[in-house]
Coordinates of N, CA and C in Angstrom, one line a residue:
M1 N 59.8 -23.9 -191.7 CA 58.6 -23.5 -192.1 C 57.4 -23.8 -192.0
K2 N 56.3 -23.0 -191.4 CA 54.9 -24.6 -191.0 C 54.1 -24.8 -192.7
P3 N 54.4 -26.3 -192.1 CA 53.9 -27.0 -193.7 C 52.4 -26.8 -194.0
A4 N 52.9 -26.9 -195.3 CA 51.3 -26.1 -196.0 C 50.4 -27.3 -195.6
L5 N 48.8 -26.8 -195.9 CA 47.7 -27.5 -195.6 C 47.6 -28.5 -196.4
T6 N 46.9 -29.4 -196.7 CA 46.9 -31.0 -197.4 C 45.0 -30.0 -197.6
I7 N 44.5 -29.8 -198.7 CA 43.5 -29.5 -199.1 C 44.2 -29.6 -200.8
N8 N 42.9 -30.4 -201.1 CA 42.7 -30.8 -202.8 C 42.8 -29.6 -203.4
G9 N 43.8 -28.8 -204.6 CA 43.0 -27.8 -205.1 C 44.0 -26.5 -204.9
L10 N 44.8 -26.8 -203.7 CA 45.7 -26.1 -203.3 C 47.2 -26.3 -203.1
A11 N 48.5 -25.6 -203.2 CA 49.2 -26.2 -203.6 C 50.2 -25.2 -202.9
N12 N 49.4 -23.6 -202.4 CA 50.4 -22.9 -201.0 C 49.1 -22.4 -200.4
A13 N 48.5 -22.9 -199.8 CA 47.7 -22.7 -199.2 C 48.4 -22.6 -196.9
R14 N 48.4 -22.1 -196.1 CA 49.3 -22.6 -194.7 C 48.6 -21.8 -193.5
D15 N 48.3 -22.3 -192.9 CA 47.7 -21.7 -192.0 C 48.7 -20.5 -190.8
L16 N 48.3 -19.0 -190.5 CA 49.3 -18.6 -190.1 C 49.4 -18.6 -188.7
G17 N 49.0 -19.7 -188.1 CA 49.1 -20.7 -186.5 C 50.5 -20.2 -186.3
G18 N 51.1 -21.0 -185.3 CA 51.9 -21.7 -185.2 C 53.4 -20.9 -185.3
L19 N 53.2 -20.0 -185.0 CA 54.3 -19.2 -185.0 C 55.1 -17.7 -184.4
E20 N 56.0 -18.7 -184.4 CA 57.1 -18.1 -182.5 C 56.8 -16.2 -182.4
R21 N 56.2 -15.7 -181.5 CA 56.0 -13.9 -181.4 C 57.4 -13.6 -180.3
V22 N 58.0 -12.4 -180.2 CA 58.7 -12.5 -179.6 C 58.3 -12.3 -178.2
D23 N 57.0 -13.0 -177.4 CA 57.0 -12.8 -176.6 C 56.9 -14.4 -176.1
G24 N 58.0 -15.0 -176.8 CA 57.9 -16.6 -176.6 C 56.9 -17.5 -176.9
T25 N 55.4 -16.7 -176.9 CA 54.2 -17.8 -177.2 C 54.4 -17.8 -178.8
T26 N 53.3 -18.5 -179.5 CA 53.4 -18.9 -180.9 C 51.8 -18.0 -181.3
T27 N 51.7 -18.4 -182.4 CA 50.1 -17.1 -183.1 C 49.3 -18.7 -182.8
P28 N 47.7 -18.5 -182.9 CA 46.9 -19.0 -182.5 C 46.6 -19.9 -184.2
D29 N 45.9 -21.0 -184.1 CA 45.8 -21.6 -185.5 C 44.7 -21.4 -185.6
R30 N 43.6 -22.1 -187.1 CA 42.2 -21.7 -187.4 C 41.9 -20.0 -187.0
I31 N 42.8 -19.6 -187.2 CA 41.9 -18.2 -187.2 C 42.6 -17.5 -188.2
F32 N 43.8 -17.4 -189.5 CA 43.1 -16.4 -190.4 C 44.5 -17.5 -191.1
I33 N 44.1 -18.2 -192.6 CA 44.6 -19.0 -193.1 C 44.6 -18.3 -195.0
R34 N 45.8 -18.6 -195.6 CA 46.3 -18.0 -196.6 C 46.7 -18.9 -197.9
A35 N 46.3 -18.4 -198.8 CA 46.5 -19.4 -200.2 C 46.4 -18.7 -201.3
E36 N 46.2 -19.2 -202.3 CA 46.5 -18.9 -203.4 C 44.7 -18.7 -204.8
R37 N 45.1 -18.6 -205.5 CA 43.3 -18.9 -206.0 C 42.3 -19.9 -205.7
L38 N 41.3 -20.8 -206.0 CA 40.4 -21.3 -205.3 C 40.2 -22.3 -206.3
D39 N 39.8 -22.0 -208.0 CA 39.9 -22.5 -208.6 C 39.8 -23.6 -208.9
E40 N 40.7 -24.1 -208.5 CA 40.8 -25.9 -208.3 C 40.6 -26.7 -207.1
V41 N 40.2 -25.8 -206.0 CA 39.6 -27.0 -205.3 C 38.3 -27.5 -205.6
D42 N 38.4 -29.0 -205.1 CA 37.3 -30.3 -205.3 C 36.1 -29.9 -204.4
A43 N 35.2 -31.2 -204.6 CA 34.2 -30.6 -203.3 C 34.6 -31.5 -201.8
S44 N 35.8 -32.2 -202.4 CA 36.8 -32.9 -200.9 C 37.6 -31.9 -200.1
G45 N 38.0 -31.1 -200.8 CA 38.8 -29.6 -200.6 C 38.3 -28.3 -199.6
W46 N 36.8 -28.5 -200.5 CA 35.9 -27.5 -200.0 C 35.2 -28.5 -198.5
E47 N 35.2 -29.4 -198.9 CA 35.1 -30.3 -197.1 C 35.8 -29.9 -196.5
A48 N 37.0 -30.1 -196.8 CA 38.1 -30.2 -195.9 C 38.4 -28.4 -195.0
L49 N 38.3 -27.7 -196.0 CA 37.7 -26.6 -195.2 C 36.8 -26.1 -193.8
L50 N 36.0 -26.6 -194.5 CA 34.7 -26.3 -194.3 C 34.7 -27.2 -192.3
A51 N 36.1 -28.5 -192.9 CA 36.0 -29.4 -191.6 C 37.2 -28.7 -191.0
Y52 N 38.6 -27.4 -190.9 CA 39.1 -26.9 -190.7 C 38.5 -25.6 -189.8
G53 N 36.7 -25.5 -190.3 CA 36.6 -24.8 -189.8 C 36.9 -22.6 -190.0
V54 N 36.9 -23.1 -191.8 CA 36.6 -21.8 -192.6 C 35.6 -21.7 -192.7
R55 N 34.7 -20.3 -192.1 CA 33.6 -19.8 -192.8 C 33.1 -18.8 -193.7
T56 N 34.9 -18.3 -193.7 CA 34.6 -17.3 -194.5 C 35.7 -16.8 -195.7
V57 N 35.7 -16.7 -197.1 CA 36.7 -16.4 -197.5 C 36.5 -15.5 -198.3
I58 N 38.0 -14.9 -197.7 CA 38.2 -13.1 -198.8 C 38.7 -13.5 -200.0
D59 N 38.7 -12.5 -200.7 CA 39.5 -12.4 -202.6 C 39.7 -11.1 -202.4
L60 N 41.0 -11.5 -202.4 CA 41.9 -10.5 -202.2 C 42.4 -9.8 -203.7
R61 N 42.1 -9.9 -205.4 CA 41.8 -9.9 -206.4 C 41.7 -8.7 -207.0
R62 N 41.4 -7.8 -207.4 CA 41.5 -6.9 -209.0 C 39.9 -7.8 -208.8
P63 N 38.8 -7.1 -210.1 CA 37.5 -7.3 -210.5 C 37.5 -8.0 -211.7
D64 N 38.5 -7.9 -212.0 CA 38.2 -8.4 -214.0 C 39.6 -9.8 -213.6
E65 N 39.8 -10.0 -212.6 CA 40.4 -11.5 -211.9 C 39.4 -12.1 -211.9
S66 N 38.6 -12.0 -211.0 CA 37.5 -12.4 -210.2 C 37.0 -14.4 -211.1
S67 N 37.4 -15.5 -210.4 CA 36.7 -16.2 -210.9 C 36.7 -17.6 -209.7
G68 N 36.1 -18.2 -210.2 CA 35.6 -19.6 -209.3 C 34.7 -19.0 -208.4
E69 N 33.8 -20.5 -207.9 CA 32.8 -20.1 -207.3 C 33.1 -20.5 -206.0
V70 N 32.6 -19.8 -204.5 CA 32.7 -20.5 -202.9 C 31.3 -21.1 -202.3
P71 N 31.4 -22.5 -202.1 CA 30.0 -23.3 -202.3 C 29.5 -21.9 -201.1
S72 N 28.0 -22.2 -201.2 CA 27.0 -21.1 -200.4 C 27.0 -21.5 -198.3
P73 N 27.8 -22.5 -197.9 CA 28.3 -22.0 -196.7 C 29.1 -21.4 -196.4
L74 N 29.8 -20.8 -196.7 CA 31.4 -20.5 -196.7 C 30.3 -18.4 -197.0
A75 N 30.9 -17.3 -196.8 CA 30.4 -16.6 -196.8 C 31.6 -16.0 -197.9
H76 N 31.6 -15.1 -198.8 CA 32.3 -14.8 -199.8 C 32.1 -13.3 -200.2
V77 N 33.5 -12.7 -199.1 CA 33.5 -11.3 -199.7 C 35.0 -10.8 -201.0
R78 N 35.0 -9.9 -201.7 CA 35.8 -9.7 -202.2 C 36.5 -8.2 -202.1
V79 N 37.3 -7.5 -201.4 CA 37.9 -7.1 -201.5 C 39.8 -6.3 -202.6
D80 N 39.0 -5.7 -203.0 CA 40.3 -4.7 -204.2 C 41.4 -4.5 -203.6
L81 N 42.4 -5.0 -203.0 CA 44.1 -4.8 -202.4 C 44.4 -4.2 -203.1
D82 N 44.5 -4.3 -204.8 CA 45.3 -3.3 -205.5 C 44.7 -2.1 -206.3
G83 N 43.9 -2.0 -206.1 CA 42.8 -1.3 -207.3 C 44.1 -0.8 -208.5
D84 N 43.3 0.3 -209.1 CA 43.7 0.9 -210.2 C 44.5 1.6 -210.1
D85 N 45.1 2.8 -209.4 CA 46.0 4.2 -209.2 C 46.8 3.8 -209.9
V86 N 46.8 4.0 -211.1 CA 48.1 3.8 -212.1 C 49.1 4.7 -211.6
G87 N 49.0 5.5 -211.0 CA 50.4 6.7 -210.6 C 50.9 6.0 -210.1
F88 N 50.2 5.1 -208.8 CA 51.1 4.4 -207.7 C 52.1 3.3 -208.5
W89 N 51.3 2.6 -209.4 CA 51.5 0.6 -209.3 C 52.3 1.3 -210.6
A90 N 52.1 2.7 -211.6 CA 53.3 2.5 -213.1 C 54.8 2.3 -212.8
P91 N 55.4 3.0 -211.6 CA 56.7 2.4 -211.8 C 57.0 1.0 -211.4
Y92 N 56.8 0.6 -210.6 CA 56.4 -0.5 -209.9 C 56.1 -2.1 -211.2
E93 N 55.6 -1.2 -212.0 CA 54.6 -2.3 -212.8 C 56.0 -3.0 -213.9
A94 N 56.4 -0.9 -214.2 CA 57.6 -0.8 -214.8 C 58.9 -1.6 -215.1
D95 N 59.4 -2.0 -213.1 CA 61.1 -2.0 -213.3 C 60.1 -4.0 -212.4
G96 N 59.1 -4.3 -212.3 CA 59.1 -5.4 -211.9 C 59.0 -5.9 -210.3
R97 N 59.0 -4.7 -209.6 CA 58.8 -4.8 -208.2 C 57.5 -5.2 -207.5
W98 N 56.5 -4.8 -208.3 CA 54.7 -5.1 -208.1 C 54.7 -6.6 -207.5
G99 N 55.9 -7.6 -208.0 CA 55.9 -9.1 -207.7 C 57.0 -9.3 -206.5
T100 N 57.6 -7.9 -205.4 CA 57.9 -8.3 -204.9 C 57.6 -7.4 -203.5
P101 N 58.0 -8.2 -201.9 CA 57.9 -7.3 -200.9 C 58.6 -5.4 -201.2
L102 N 58.9 -5.5 -201.7 CA 59.5 -3.6 -202.6 C 58.4 -3.2 -202.7
Y103 N 57.6 -3.0 -203.4 CA 56.2 -2.3 -202.7 C 55.6 -2.2 -201.7
Y104 N 55.6 -3.5 -200.6 CA 54.6 -3.1 -199.7 C 54.4 -1.9 -199.0
L105 N 56.2 -1.3 -198.2 CA 55.7 0.0 -197.3 C 55.5 1.1 -198.1
A106 N 55.6 0.8 -199.3 CA 55.0 2.1 -199.8 C 53.8 2.3 -200.2
H107 N 52.7 0.8 -200.3 CA 51.4 0.9 -200.9 C 50.7 1.1 -199.4
L108 N 51.4 0.7 -198.4 CA 50.7 1.2 -197.0 C 50.3 2.4 -196.5
Q109 N 52.0 3.6 -197.4 CA 51.8 4.7 -197.2 C 51.5 5.4 -198.3
E110 N 50.8 4.7 -199.5 CA 50.2 5.9 -200.1 C 49.3 4.9 -200.5
L111 N 48.3 4.4 -199.9 CA 46.7 3.2 -200.5 C 46.6 3.1 -199.5
P112 N 46.6 3.9 -198.6 CA 46.0 3.0 -197.2 C 44.3 2.7 -196.5
H113 N 43.5 3.6 -197.9 CA 42.3 3.2 -197.5 C 42.7 1.5 -198.2
R114 N 43.1 1.5 -198.6 CA 42.8 -0.3 -199.1 C 43.2 -1.5 -198.6
L115 N 44.3 -1.2 -198.0 CA 44.7 -2.1 -196.7 C 43.5 -2.4 -195.8
S116 N 43.5 -0.9 -195.3 CA 42.2 -0.8 -194.4 C 40.8 -1.2 -194.6
E117 N 40.8 -1.4 -196.1 CA 39.1 -2.2 -196.4 C 39.4 -3.9 -195.7
V118 N 40.6 -4.1 -196.1 CA 40.8 -5.8 -196.5 C 40.6 -5.8 -194.5
L119 N 41.2 -5.7 -193.9 CA 41.2 -5.1 -192.6 C 39.9 -5.5 -191.2
T120 N 39.5 -4.6 -192.3 CA 37.8 -4.2 -191.8 C 37.2 -5.3 -192.3
A121 N 37.5 -5.9 -193.4 CA 36.3 -7.3 -193.4 C 36.9 -8.4 -192.6
L122 N 38.0 -8.5 -192.8 CA 39.1 -9.5 -191.5 C 37.9 -9.3 -190.1
A123 N 38.0 -8.2 -189.7 CA 37.5 -7.9 -188.3 C 35.1 -7.8 -188.4
S124 N 34.9 -8.2 -189.0 CA 33.5 -7.7 -189.4 C 33.4 -9.6 -189.7
A125 N 34.1 -10.0 -190.0 CA 33.8 -11.3 -191.2 C 32.8 -12.2 -189.8
D126 N 31.7 -13.3 -190.4 CA 32.0 -14.3 -189.0 C 31.9 -15.0 -188.5
D127 N 31.9 -16.0 -187.0 CA 33.2 -16.6 -186.3 C 32.9 -17.3 -187.4
G128 N 34.9 -18.4 -186.9 CA 35.0 -19.1 -187.8 C 36.7 -18.2 -188.2
A129 N 36.7 -19.8 -189.0 CA 38.1 -19.0 -189.5 C 38.3 -18.1 -191.2
I130 N 38.8 -17.6 -191.4 CA 39.1 -16.5 -192.8 C 40.2 -17.5 -193.3
L131 N 39.9 -17.1 -194.8 CA 40.2 -17.8 -195.6 C 40.7 -16.7 -196.9
F132 N 41.5 -15.8 -196.4 CA 41.9 -14.9 -197.7 C 43.0 -15.5 -198.1
H133 N 43.0 -14.8 -200.0 CA 44.1 -15.3 -201.2 C 43.7 -14.7 -202.1
C134 N 45.0 -14.0 -203.2 CA 44.9 -13.6 -204.3 C 45.1 -14.3 -205.6
S135 N 45.6 -14.3 -206.4 CA 45.8 -15.4 -207.3 C 46.4 -16.3 -207.4
A136 N 48.2 -15.8 -206.7 CA 49.4 -17.0 -206.3 C 49.4 -17.3 -205.0
G137 N 48.7 -16.3 -203.6 CA 49.3 -15.9 -202.3 C 50.2 -16.0 -201.9
W138 N 50.6 -15.1 -203.1 CA 52.3 -14.5 -202.4 C 52.3 -13.5 -202.6
D139 N 52.4 -12.2 -202.9 CA 52.1 -10.5 -202.6 C 50.9 -10.3 -202.3
R140 N 49.8 -10.3 -203.0 CA 48.9 -9.4 -202.1 C 48.7 -10.3 -200.8
T141 N 48.5 -11.0 -200.9 CA 48.3 -12.4 -199.5 C 49.4 -12.3 -198.4
G142 N 50.7 -11.7 -199.1 CA 51.8 -11.6 -198.6 C 52.0 -10.7 -197.5
L143 N 51.3 -9.5 -197.9 CA 51.1 -8.4 -198.0 C 50.5 -8.3 -196.4
V144 N 49.0 -8.8 -197.0 CA 48.0 -8.9 -196.1 C 49.0 -9.9 -195.1
A145 N 49.6 -10.7 -195.0 CA 49.7 -11.6 -193.7 C 51.4 -11.2 -193.2
A146 N 51.5 -9.9 -193.8 CA 52.6 -9.5 -193.1 C 51.9 -8.6 -191.8
V147 N 51.2 -8.0 -192.4 CA 50.8 -7.0 -191.5 C 49.9 -7.4 -189.9
L148 N 49.2 -9.1 -190.5 CA 48.5 -9.6 -189.5 C 49.8 -10.0 -188.5
L149 N 50.8 -10.8 -189.3 CA 52.1 -11.2 -188.5 C 52.9 -9.9 -187.3
R150 N 52.8 -8.6 -187.9 CA 53.0 -7.5 -187.1 C 52.9 -7.2 -186.1
A151 N 51.0 -7.3 -186.4 CA 49.8 -7.4 -185.1 C 50.4 -8.0 -183.9
L152 N 50.6 -8.8 -184.4 CA 50.8 -10.1 -183.1 C 52.4 -10.0 -182.7
D153 N 53.1 -9.5 -183.0 CA 54.5 -9.1 -182.8 C 55.1 -10.4 -183.1
V154 N 55.1 -11.1 -184.3 CA 55.7 -11.7 -183.8 C 56.7 -11.7 -184.8
T155 N 57.8 -12.9 -184.6 CA 59.7 -12.6 -184.9 C 59.9 -12.0 -186.4
S156 N 61.1 -11.3 -186.9 CA 61.3 -11.7 -187.6 C 61.3 -12.7 -188.2
D157 N 62.1 -13.8 -187.8 CA 62.5 -15.6 -188.6 C 61.4 -15.8 -188.6
A158 N 60.4 -16.3 -187.9 CA 59.0 -16.8 -187.8 C 58.3 -16.0 -189.5
A159 N 58.3 -14.3 -189.2 CA 58.0 -14.0 -190.5 C 58.3 -14.6 -191.8
V160 N 59.4 -14.4 -191.9 CA 60.7 -14.4 -192.8 C 60.3 -15.8 -193.9
R161 N 60.4 -17.5 -191.8 CA 59.7 -18.3 -193.0 C 58.9 -18.8 -193.9
D162 N 58.1 -17.9 -192.8 CA 56.1 -17.7 -193.6 C 55.9 -16.8 -195.3
Y163 N 57.0 -16.3 -195.4 CA 57.2 -15.6 -196.9 C 57.8 -17.0 -197.6
M164 N 59.2 -17.2 -197.1 CA 59.7 -18.0 -197.7 C 59.3 -19.3 -198.4
G165 N 57.7 -19.4 -198.0 CA 56.8 -20.9 -197.9 C 56.7 -21.0 -199.4
S166 N 55.7 -19.8 -199.4 CA 55.7 -19.9 -201.1 C 56.3 -19.7 -201.8
F167 N 58.1 -19.3 -201.8 CA 58.7 -20.5 -202.8 C 59.2 -21.5 -202.9
A168 N 58.9 -22.2 -201.5 CA 59.2 -23.3 -201.8 C 57.7 -24.3 -202.3
N169 N 56.8 -23.7 -202.0 CA 55.8 -24.0 -203.1 C 55.2 -23.9 -204.4
A170 N 56.2 -23.3 -204.8 CA 55.8 -22.9 -206.3 C 55.8 -23.8 -207.4
E171 N 56.9 -25.0 -207.7 CA 57.1 -26.2 -208.0 C 56.0 -26.7 -207.8
R172 N 55.1 -27.3 -207.0 CA 53.9 -28.0 -206.7 C 52.7 -27.0 -207.7
M173 N 53.0 -25.9 -206.7 CA 51.4 -24.7 -207.5 C 52.0 -24.5 -209.0
A174 N 53.1 -24.8 -209.7 CA 53.1 -24.4 -211.4 C 52.8 -25.6 -211.9
L175 N 52.9 -27.3 -211.5 CA 51.6 -28.0 -211.5 C 50.6 -28.4 -211.1
L176 N 49.7 -27.9 -210.3 CA 49.1 -27.5 -210.2 C 48.1 -26.4 -211.1
H177 N 48.2 -25.4 -211.1 CA 48.1 -24.2 -211.6 C 48.7 -24.8 -213.2
R178 N 48.8 -25.0 -213.9 CA 49.4 -24.9 -214.5 C 49.5 -23.6 -215.8
R179 N 51.2 -23.5 -214.7 CA 51.2 -22.5 -215.1 C 52.8 -22.0 -214.5
S180 N 53.7 -21.0 -215.3 CA 55.0 -21.0 -214.4 C 54.3 -19.5 -213.3
F181 N 55.0 -19.5 -212.0 CA 55.1 -18.8 -210.9 C 56.0 -17.6 -211.1
E182 N 57.0 -17.8 -212.0 CA 58.8 -16.9 -212.4 C 59.1 -16.4 -211.3
V183 N 59.6 -17.6 -210.8 CA 60.7 -17.7 -209.1 C 62.0 -17.1 -209.6
E184 N 62.1 -17.5 -210.9 CA 63.9 -17.3 -211.5 C 63.9 -15.2 -211.5
E185 N 63.0 -14.9 -212.2 CA 63.0 -13.4 -212.4 C 62.7 -12.9 -211.5
R186 N 61.6 -13.1 -210.4 CA 61.3 -13.0 -208.9 C 62.7 -12.4 -207.8
H187 N 63.8 -13.7 -208.2 CA 65.1 -13.9 -207.9 C 66.1 -12.4 -208.3
Q188 N 65.7 -12.8 -209.7 CA 66.2 -11.8 -210.8 C 66.3 -10.1 -209.9
I189 N 65.1 -9.9 -210.2 CA 64.6 -8.8 -210.0 C 64.8 -8.1 -208.2
L190 N 64.4 -9.1 -207.8 CA 65.1 -8.7 -206.5 C 66.6 -8.1 -206.3
G191 N 68.0 -9.1 -207.4 CA 68.7 -8.9 -207.1 C 69.6 -7.8 -208.1
R192 N 68.9 -7.3 -208.9 CA 68.7 -5.4 -209.0 C 68.8 -4.6 -208.3
F193 N 68.3 -5.2 -207.1 CA 68.4 -3.4 -205.9 C 69.0 -4.3 -204.7
G194 N 69.5 -5.3 -205.1 CA 70.2 -5.4 -203.6 C 69.6 -6.7 -202.9
H195 N 68.7 -7.4 -203.3 CA 67.8 -8.4 -202.1 C 68.1 -9.2 -202.2
T196 N 67.6 -10.4 -202.0 CA 67.7 -11.9 -202.0 C 65.8 -12.1 -201.5
P197 N 64.8 -12.5 -201.6 CA 64.2 -13.2 -201.2 C 63.1 -12.3 -199.7
D198 N 64.6 -13.3 -198.9 CA 64.3 -13.3 -198.5 C 64.6 -11.8 -197.0
S199 N 66.3 -11.3 -197.6 CA 66.2 -10.5 -196.9 C 65.3 -8.9 -197.5
A200 N 64.5 -8.8 -198.9 CA 63.4 -8.2 -198.9 C 62.0 -8.7 -197.9
F201 N 61.9 -9.3 -197.6 CA 61.1 -9.6 -197.0 C 61.1 -9.2 -195.4
R202 N 62.0 -9.1 -194.8 CA 62.8 -9.2 -193.4 C 63.1 -7.5 -193.4
D203 N 63.6 -7.2 -194.7 CA 64.1 -5.2 -194.5 C 62.8 -4.9 -194.0
M204 N 61.5 -5.4 -195.2 CA 60.0 -4.5 -195.0 C 59.5 -4.7 -193.8
Y205 N 59.5 -6.4 -193.5 CA 58.9 -6.3 -192.1 C 59.8 -5.7 -190.9
E206 N 60.9 -5.4 -191.1 CA 61.4 -4.7 -189.8 C 60.9 -3.2 -189.7
N207 N 60.5 -2.6 -190.5 CA 60.8 -1.2 -191.2 C 59.0 -1.4 -191.0
L208 N 58.1 -2.4 -191.3 CA 56.5 -2.3 -190.8 C 55.9 -1.5 -189.3
R209 N 55.5 -0.2 -189.4 CA 56.0 0.2 -187.7 C 54.2 0.4 -187.4
I210 N 53.4 -0.9 -187.3 CA 51.8 -1.4 -187.2 C 51.5 0.0 -186.8
D211 N 51.6 -0.3 -185.3 CA 50.5 1.2 -184.6 C 50.6 2.4 -185.4
N212 N 51.8 3.2 -185.6 CA 52.0 4.2 -186.4 C 50.8 4.4 -187.3
W213 N 51.2 3.0 -188.3 CA 50.5 2.6 -189.9 C 48.6 3.2 -189.0
F214 N 48.1 2.1 -188.2 CA 46.9 2.2 -187.9 C 46.3 3.3 -188.2
T215 N 47.2 4.2 -187.0 CA 46.8 5.8 -186.1 C 46.7 6.4 -187.6
E216 N 47.8 6.5 -188.7 CA 47.7 7.5 -189.6 C 46.6 7.1 -191.1
A217 N 46.2 5.3 -190.7 CA 45.6 5.4 -191.8 C 43.8 5.0 -191.3
G218 N 44.0 5.7 -190.3 CA 42.6 6.2 -188.9 C 41.3 5.1 -188.9
L219 N 42.2 3.9 -188.5 CA 41.6 2.6 -188.5 C 40.8 3.0 -187.2
D220 N 39.4 2.2 -187.6 CA 38.9 2.4 -185.9 C 38.9 1.2 -184.9
R221 N 38.4 1.6 -183.2 CA 39.1 1.1 -182.7 C 38.6 -0.2 -182.7
E222 N 37.7 -0.5 -183.2 CA 36.9 -1.9 -182.6 C 37.4 -2.4 -184.5
T223 N 38.1 -2.6 -185.3 CA 38.7 -3.1 -186.4 C 39.9 -2.9 -185.8
R224 N 41.0 -1.9 -185.0 CA 42.0 -2.5 -184.3 C 42.0 -3.8 -183.8
T225 N 41.5 -3.3 -182.5 CA 41.0 -4.1 -181.6 C 41.5 -6.0 -181.8
A226 N 40.1 -6.0 -183.4 CA 39.7 -7.1 -183.4 C 41.3 -8.0 -184.3
I227 N 41.9 -6.7 -185.3 CA 43.7 -7.8 -185.4 C 44.7 -7.7 -184.9
T228 N 44.3 -6.4 -183.7 CA 45.4 -6.8 -182.8 C 45.1 -8.1 -182.1
T229 N 44.2 -8.6 -181.6 CA 43.8 -9.9 -181.4 C 43.2 -10.7 -181.2
W230 N 43.9 -10.9 -182.6 CA 43.8 -11.6 -183.9 C 41.5 -12.3 -183.6
R231 N 40.8 -11.1 -183.4 CA 39.2 -11.9 -183.6 C 39.0 -12.1 -181.8
G232 N 40.3 -11.5 -181.4 CA 39.4 -12.0 -179.7 C 40.6 -13.2 -179.4
A233 N 41.1 -14.1 -180.3 CA 42.1 -15.0 -179.7 C 43.3 -15.1 -178.7
V234 N 43.9 -13.9 -178.7 CA 44.8 -13.3 -177.8 C 44.4 -12.1 -177.0
P235 N 44.4 -12.1 -175.4 CA 44.5 -11.8 -175.1 C 45.0 -9.8 -175.6
R236 N 44.6 -8.7 -174.8 CA 45.1 -8.0 -176.0 C 45.9 -7.5 -174.5
T237 N 47.3 -7.1 -174.8 CA 48.7 -6.3 -174.0 C 48.2 -5.5 -173.8

């Protein structure tokens, strides 16, 4: 598991670099960073993020969750990944799957425009590293991370390790943000559907046909190229 970044005010931040790809290479550092909400980041934390190369912050939360400020040297983009599509969310909220990878593939299939907006924002951001986040840096952030990792053909084992990092960081998050992240509840919900956290993510990841999704979602060529090369950091194959 890749270690968390040490940033004052963040307990679930990590660079998506250094993860093993099927071809034996690893993903590049300082392109995409995932994290939880930024409300606790102090001045030294922002300085550290700037020093790390972050130049854009993308908030994946719903408008009514918006909180915190991002200092002016950083571009701040808000893209609602969830949306208010009640017909889609009602069954997942009723049985708890909304907080697990068990909704990811259905979300991609039924609400492709939501992720398309996020990928467009990632592709069109200014030069520099991009930090994307939701509230816990776990579910919505996890979905975007899964797509980015699949786009570079990161191995299933490496992608699972990245996802499981949020479980490893849960206690630190609870202390920092003064709230529970319901680890036991997540285990129980997944268990009812015959899964553990790692098996649920692995099953989703191995069935994520990203090239097909790009086509079905109508993603434009420029955005697709930016995502599959991690903004030009990896040569096209």
